[in-house]
CSV table of C-alpha atoms in Angstrom, one decimal:
chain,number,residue,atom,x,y,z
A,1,UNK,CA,0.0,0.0,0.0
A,2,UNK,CA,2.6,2.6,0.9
A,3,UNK,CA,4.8,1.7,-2.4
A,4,UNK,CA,1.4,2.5,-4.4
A,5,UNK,CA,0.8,5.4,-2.6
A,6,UNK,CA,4.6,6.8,-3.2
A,7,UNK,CA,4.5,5.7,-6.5
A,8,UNK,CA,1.0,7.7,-7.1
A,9,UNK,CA,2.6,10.8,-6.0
A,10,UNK,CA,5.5,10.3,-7.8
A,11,UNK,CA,3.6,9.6,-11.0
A,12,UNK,CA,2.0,13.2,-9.9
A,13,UNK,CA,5.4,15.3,-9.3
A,14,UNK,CA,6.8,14.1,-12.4
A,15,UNK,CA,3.8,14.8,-14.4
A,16,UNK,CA,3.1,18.0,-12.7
A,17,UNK,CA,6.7,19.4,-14.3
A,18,UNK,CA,6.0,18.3,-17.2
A,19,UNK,CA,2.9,20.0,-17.5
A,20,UNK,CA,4.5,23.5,-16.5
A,21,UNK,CA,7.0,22.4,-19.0
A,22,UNK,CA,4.8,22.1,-21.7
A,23,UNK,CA,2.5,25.1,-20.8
A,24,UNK,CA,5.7,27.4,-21.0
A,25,UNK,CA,6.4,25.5,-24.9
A,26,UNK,CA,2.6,26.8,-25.6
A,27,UNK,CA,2.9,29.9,-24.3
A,28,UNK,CA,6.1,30.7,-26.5
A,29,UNK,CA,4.3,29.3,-29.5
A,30,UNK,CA,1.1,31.6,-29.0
A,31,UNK,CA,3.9,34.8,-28.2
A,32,UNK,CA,5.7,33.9,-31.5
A,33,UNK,CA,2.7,33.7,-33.7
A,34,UNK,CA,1.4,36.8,-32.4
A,35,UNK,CA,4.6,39.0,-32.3
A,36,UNK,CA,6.3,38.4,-35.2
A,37,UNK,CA,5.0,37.2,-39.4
A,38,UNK,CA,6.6,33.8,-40.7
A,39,UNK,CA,7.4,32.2,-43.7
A,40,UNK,CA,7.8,28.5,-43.4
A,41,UNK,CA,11.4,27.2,-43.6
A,42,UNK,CA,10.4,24.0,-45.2
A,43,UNK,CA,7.6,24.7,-47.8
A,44,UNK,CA,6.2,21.5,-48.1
A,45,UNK,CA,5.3,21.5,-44.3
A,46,UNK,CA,3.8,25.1,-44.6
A,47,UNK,CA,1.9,24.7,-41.3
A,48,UNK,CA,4.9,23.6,-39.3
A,49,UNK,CA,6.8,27.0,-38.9
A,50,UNK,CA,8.5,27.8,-35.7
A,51,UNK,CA,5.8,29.2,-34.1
A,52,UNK,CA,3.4,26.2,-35.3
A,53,UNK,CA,5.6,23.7,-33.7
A,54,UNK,CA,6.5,25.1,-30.3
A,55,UNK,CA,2.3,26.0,-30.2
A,56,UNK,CA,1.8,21.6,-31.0
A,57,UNK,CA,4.3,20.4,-29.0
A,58,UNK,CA,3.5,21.9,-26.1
A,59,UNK,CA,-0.4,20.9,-26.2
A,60,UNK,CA,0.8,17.7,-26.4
A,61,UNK,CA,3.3,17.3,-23.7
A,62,UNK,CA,0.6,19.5,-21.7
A,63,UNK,CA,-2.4,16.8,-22.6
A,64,UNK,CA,-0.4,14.0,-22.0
A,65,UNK,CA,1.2,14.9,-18.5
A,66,UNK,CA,-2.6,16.7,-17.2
A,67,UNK,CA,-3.7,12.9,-18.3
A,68,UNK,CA,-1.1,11.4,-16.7
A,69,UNK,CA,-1.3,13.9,-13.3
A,70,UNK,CA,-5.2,14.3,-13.4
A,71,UNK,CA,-5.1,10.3,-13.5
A,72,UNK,CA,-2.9,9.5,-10.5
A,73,UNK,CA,-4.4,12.1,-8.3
A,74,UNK,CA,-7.7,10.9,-8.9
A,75,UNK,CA,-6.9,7.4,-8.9
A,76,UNK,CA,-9.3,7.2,-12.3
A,77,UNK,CA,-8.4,4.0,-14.8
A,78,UNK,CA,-10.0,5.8,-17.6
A,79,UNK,CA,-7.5,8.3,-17.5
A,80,UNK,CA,-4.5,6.0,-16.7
A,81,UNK,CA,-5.4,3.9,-19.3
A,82,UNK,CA,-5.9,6.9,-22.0
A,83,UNK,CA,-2.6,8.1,-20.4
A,84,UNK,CA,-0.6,5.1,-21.1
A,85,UNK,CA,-2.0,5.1,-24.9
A,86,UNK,CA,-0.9,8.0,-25.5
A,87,UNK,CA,2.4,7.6,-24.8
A,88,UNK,CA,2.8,4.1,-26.5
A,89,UNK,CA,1.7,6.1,-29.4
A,90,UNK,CA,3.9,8.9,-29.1
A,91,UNK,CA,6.7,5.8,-28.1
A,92,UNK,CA,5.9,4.1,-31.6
A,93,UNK,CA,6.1,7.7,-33.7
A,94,UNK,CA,9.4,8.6,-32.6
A,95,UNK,CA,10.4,5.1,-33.0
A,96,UNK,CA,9.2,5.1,-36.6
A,97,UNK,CA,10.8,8.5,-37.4
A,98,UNK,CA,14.2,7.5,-36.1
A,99,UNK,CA,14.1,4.4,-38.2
A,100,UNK,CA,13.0,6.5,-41.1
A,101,UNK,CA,16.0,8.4,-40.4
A,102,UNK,CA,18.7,5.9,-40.0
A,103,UNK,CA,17.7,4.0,-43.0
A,104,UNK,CA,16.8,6.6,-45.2
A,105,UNK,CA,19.5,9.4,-44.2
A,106,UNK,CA,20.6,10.3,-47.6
A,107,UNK,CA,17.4,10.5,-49.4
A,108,UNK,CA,16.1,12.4,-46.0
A,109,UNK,CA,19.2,15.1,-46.4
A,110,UNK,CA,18.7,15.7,-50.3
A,111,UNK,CA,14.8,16.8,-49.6
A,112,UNK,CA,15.4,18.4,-46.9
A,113,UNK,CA,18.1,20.8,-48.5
A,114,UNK,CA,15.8,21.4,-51.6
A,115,UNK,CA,13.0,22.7,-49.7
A,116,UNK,CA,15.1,24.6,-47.1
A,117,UNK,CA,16.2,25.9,-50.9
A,118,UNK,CA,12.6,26.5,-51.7
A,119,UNK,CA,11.9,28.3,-48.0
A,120,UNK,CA,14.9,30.5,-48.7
A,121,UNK,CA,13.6,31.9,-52.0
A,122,UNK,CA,9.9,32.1,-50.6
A,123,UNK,CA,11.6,34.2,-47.8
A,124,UNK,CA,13.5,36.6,-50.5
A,125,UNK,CA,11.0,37.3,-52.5
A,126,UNK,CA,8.4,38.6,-49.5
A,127,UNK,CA,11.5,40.5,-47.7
A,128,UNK,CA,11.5,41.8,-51.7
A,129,UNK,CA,8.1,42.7,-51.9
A,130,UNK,CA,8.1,43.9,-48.3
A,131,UNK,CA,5.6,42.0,-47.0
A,132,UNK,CA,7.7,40.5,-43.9
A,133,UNK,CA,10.3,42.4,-42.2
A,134,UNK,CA,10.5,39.0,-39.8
A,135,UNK,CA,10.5,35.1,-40.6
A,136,UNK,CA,11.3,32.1,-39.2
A,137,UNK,CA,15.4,32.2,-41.1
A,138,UNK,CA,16.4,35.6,-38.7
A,139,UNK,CA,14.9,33.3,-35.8
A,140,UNK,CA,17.1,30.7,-37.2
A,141,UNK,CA,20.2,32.8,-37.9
A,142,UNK,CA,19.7,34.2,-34.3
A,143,UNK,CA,19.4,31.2,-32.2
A,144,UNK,CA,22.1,29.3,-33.7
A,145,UNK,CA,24.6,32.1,-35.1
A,146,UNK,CA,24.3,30.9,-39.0
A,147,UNK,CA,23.3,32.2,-42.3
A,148,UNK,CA,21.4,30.5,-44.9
A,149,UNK,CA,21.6,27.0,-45.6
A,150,UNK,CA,25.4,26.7,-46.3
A,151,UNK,CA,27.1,29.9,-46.0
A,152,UNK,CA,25.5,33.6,-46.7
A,153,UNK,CA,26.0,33.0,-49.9
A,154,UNK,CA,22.9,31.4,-50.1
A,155,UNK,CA,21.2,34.4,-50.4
A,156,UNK,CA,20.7,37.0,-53.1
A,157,UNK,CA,23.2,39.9,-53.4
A,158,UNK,CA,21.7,42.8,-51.9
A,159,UNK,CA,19.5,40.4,-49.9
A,160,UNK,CA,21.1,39.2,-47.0
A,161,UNK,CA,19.5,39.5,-43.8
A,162,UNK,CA,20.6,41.5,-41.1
A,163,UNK,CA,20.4,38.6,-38.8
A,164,UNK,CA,23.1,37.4,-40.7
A,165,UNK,CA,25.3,39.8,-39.3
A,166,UNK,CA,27.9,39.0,-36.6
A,167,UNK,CA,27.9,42.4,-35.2
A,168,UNK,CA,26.1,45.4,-34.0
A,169,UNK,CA,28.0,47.7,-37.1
A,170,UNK,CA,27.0,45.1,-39.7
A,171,UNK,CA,23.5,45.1,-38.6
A,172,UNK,CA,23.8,49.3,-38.4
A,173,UNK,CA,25.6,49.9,-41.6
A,174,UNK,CA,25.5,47.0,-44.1
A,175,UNK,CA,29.2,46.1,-43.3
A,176,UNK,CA,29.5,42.5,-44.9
A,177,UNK,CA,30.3,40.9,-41.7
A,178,UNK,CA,28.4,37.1,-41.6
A,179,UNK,CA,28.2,34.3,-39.8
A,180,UNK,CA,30.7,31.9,-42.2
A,181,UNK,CA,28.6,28.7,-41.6
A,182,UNK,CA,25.0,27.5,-43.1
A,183,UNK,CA,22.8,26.8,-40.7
A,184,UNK,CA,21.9,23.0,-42.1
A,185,UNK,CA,25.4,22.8,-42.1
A,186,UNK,CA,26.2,24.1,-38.5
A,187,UNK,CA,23.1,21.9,-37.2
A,188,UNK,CA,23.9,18.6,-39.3
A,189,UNK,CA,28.0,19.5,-37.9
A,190,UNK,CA,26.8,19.9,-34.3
A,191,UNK,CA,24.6,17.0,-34.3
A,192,UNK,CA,27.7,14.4,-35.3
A,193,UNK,CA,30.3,16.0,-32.8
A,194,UNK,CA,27.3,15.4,-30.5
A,195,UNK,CA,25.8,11.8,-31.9
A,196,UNK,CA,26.7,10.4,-28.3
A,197,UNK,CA,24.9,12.8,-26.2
A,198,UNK,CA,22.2,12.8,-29.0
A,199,UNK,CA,21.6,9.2,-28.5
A,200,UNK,CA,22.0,9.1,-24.2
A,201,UNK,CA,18.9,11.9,-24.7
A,202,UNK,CA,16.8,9.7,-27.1
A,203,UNK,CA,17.6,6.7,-24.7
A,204,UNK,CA,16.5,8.4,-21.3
A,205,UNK,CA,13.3,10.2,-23.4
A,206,UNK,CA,12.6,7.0,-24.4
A,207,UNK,CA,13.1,5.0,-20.3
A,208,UNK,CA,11.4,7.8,-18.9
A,209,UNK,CA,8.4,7.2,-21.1
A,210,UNK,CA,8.6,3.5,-20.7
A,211,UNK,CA,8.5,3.6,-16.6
A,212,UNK,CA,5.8,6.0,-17.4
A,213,UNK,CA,3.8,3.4,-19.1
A,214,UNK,CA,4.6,1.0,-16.0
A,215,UNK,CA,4.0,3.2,-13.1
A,216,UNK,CA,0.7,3.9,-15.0
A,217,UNK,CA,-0.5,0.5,-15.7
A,218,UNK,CA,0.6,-0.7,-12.4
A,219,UNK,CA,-1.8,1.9,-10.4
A,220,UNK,CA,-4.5,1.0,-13.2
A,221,UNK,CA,-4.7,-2.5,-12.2
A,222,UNK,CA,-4.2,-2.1,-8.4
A,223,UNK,CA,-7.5,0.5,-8.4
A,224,UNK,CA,-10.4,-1.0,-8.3
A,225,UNK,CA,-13.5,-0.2,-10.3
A,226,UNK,CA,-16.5,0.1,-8.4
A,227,UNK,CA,-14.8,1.8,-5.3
A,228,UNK,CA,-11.8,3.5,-6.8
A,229,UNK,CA,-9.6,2.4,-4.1
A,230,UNK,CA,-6.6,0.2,-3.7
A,231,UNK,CA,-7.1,-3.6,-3.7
């Protein structure tokens, strides 16, 4: 009885952070898409733009863990059990994608670069016609300090963002002063020098949601349905 009960709160703690941490993932969606105009970096996913993806994510990590918290506080099977679907879902779609990846990779990298290409172009010609000042690439260039795809060259003469810049004079008075690496480039070069820690994180994502899955089937069958109660 006492293991149930500290595994119930457990299962609430954890769930609890996670909620806050998805509610804070939502809220930076809903302040990007209402404080700045995007432009999709990858055109054939027009909906998924920065703003669109923090906004998804984060109603899904907040869903799953309210489930999950909701569930164990309550001591409800319905929601355990919807609880532990969900995340055997989510389990199986990441699993799919990495697979996807790994067996895939070159095919993966070739369409990805052409409609980054694609993106890029979209992006010129709206900065051109002045109907965004702000997109998801100076987000990009920002975040990770990178320009374009490759290199700056990537962009139009004359175009160039000022995001590109690598100082506060370049930014001020056009001084041709960029970030040297692509930002494809610097992300695909970062995620090899890091392929270690990149795996240890999809391996403790992937325990964490398993022991959720446990911890959540194992109070569903020690809670009785007419009385709600331990057995």
């Amino acid at each position: 009885m006492s293991c149930l009960k500290c595994l119930k709160y457990t299962m609430c703690a954890v769930n609890f952070v996670f909620f806050i941490c998805g509610s804070a993932i939502f809220g930076l969606g809903i302040f990007l898409m209402t404080t700045s105009r995007f432009a999709a970096l990858l055109p054939s996913l027009k909906a998924m733009s920065i703003a669109n993806s923090l906004f998804i994510t984060g109603i899904i990590i907040t869903c799953v863990s309210f489930l999950g918290f909701l569930g164990s506080l309550k001591e409800n099977r319905c929601l355990l059990i919807s609880f532990f679907i969900l995340l055997f879902i989510l389990m199986l779609v990441e699993l799919t994608v990495a697979c996807v990846l790994l067996m895939f990779e070159a095919q993966v990298d070739k369409s990805i670069t052409e409609d980054l290409n694609k993106g890029l172009k979209i992006s010129v010609k709206n900065r051109h016609e002045n109907k965004t000042s702000n997109d998801d690439w100076d987000i990009v260039h920002d975040a990770f300090e990178c320009c374009g795809i490759n290199n700056a060259s990537d962009w139009m003469v004359g175009e160039i963002p000022k995001s590109c810049c690598k100082s506060i004079a370049c930014r001020q008075n056009g001084t041709a002063s960029y970030w040297t690496k692509g930002c494809y480039t610097k992300l695909k070069d970062t995620f090899e020098n890091n392929l270690l820690n990149a795996g240890i994180g999809v391996i403790v994502v992937c325990v964490i949601e398993v022991l959720a899955m446990c911890f959540s089937m194992t109070l569903f069958c020690h809670i009785s349905r007419p009385s709600l109660q331990y057995k």
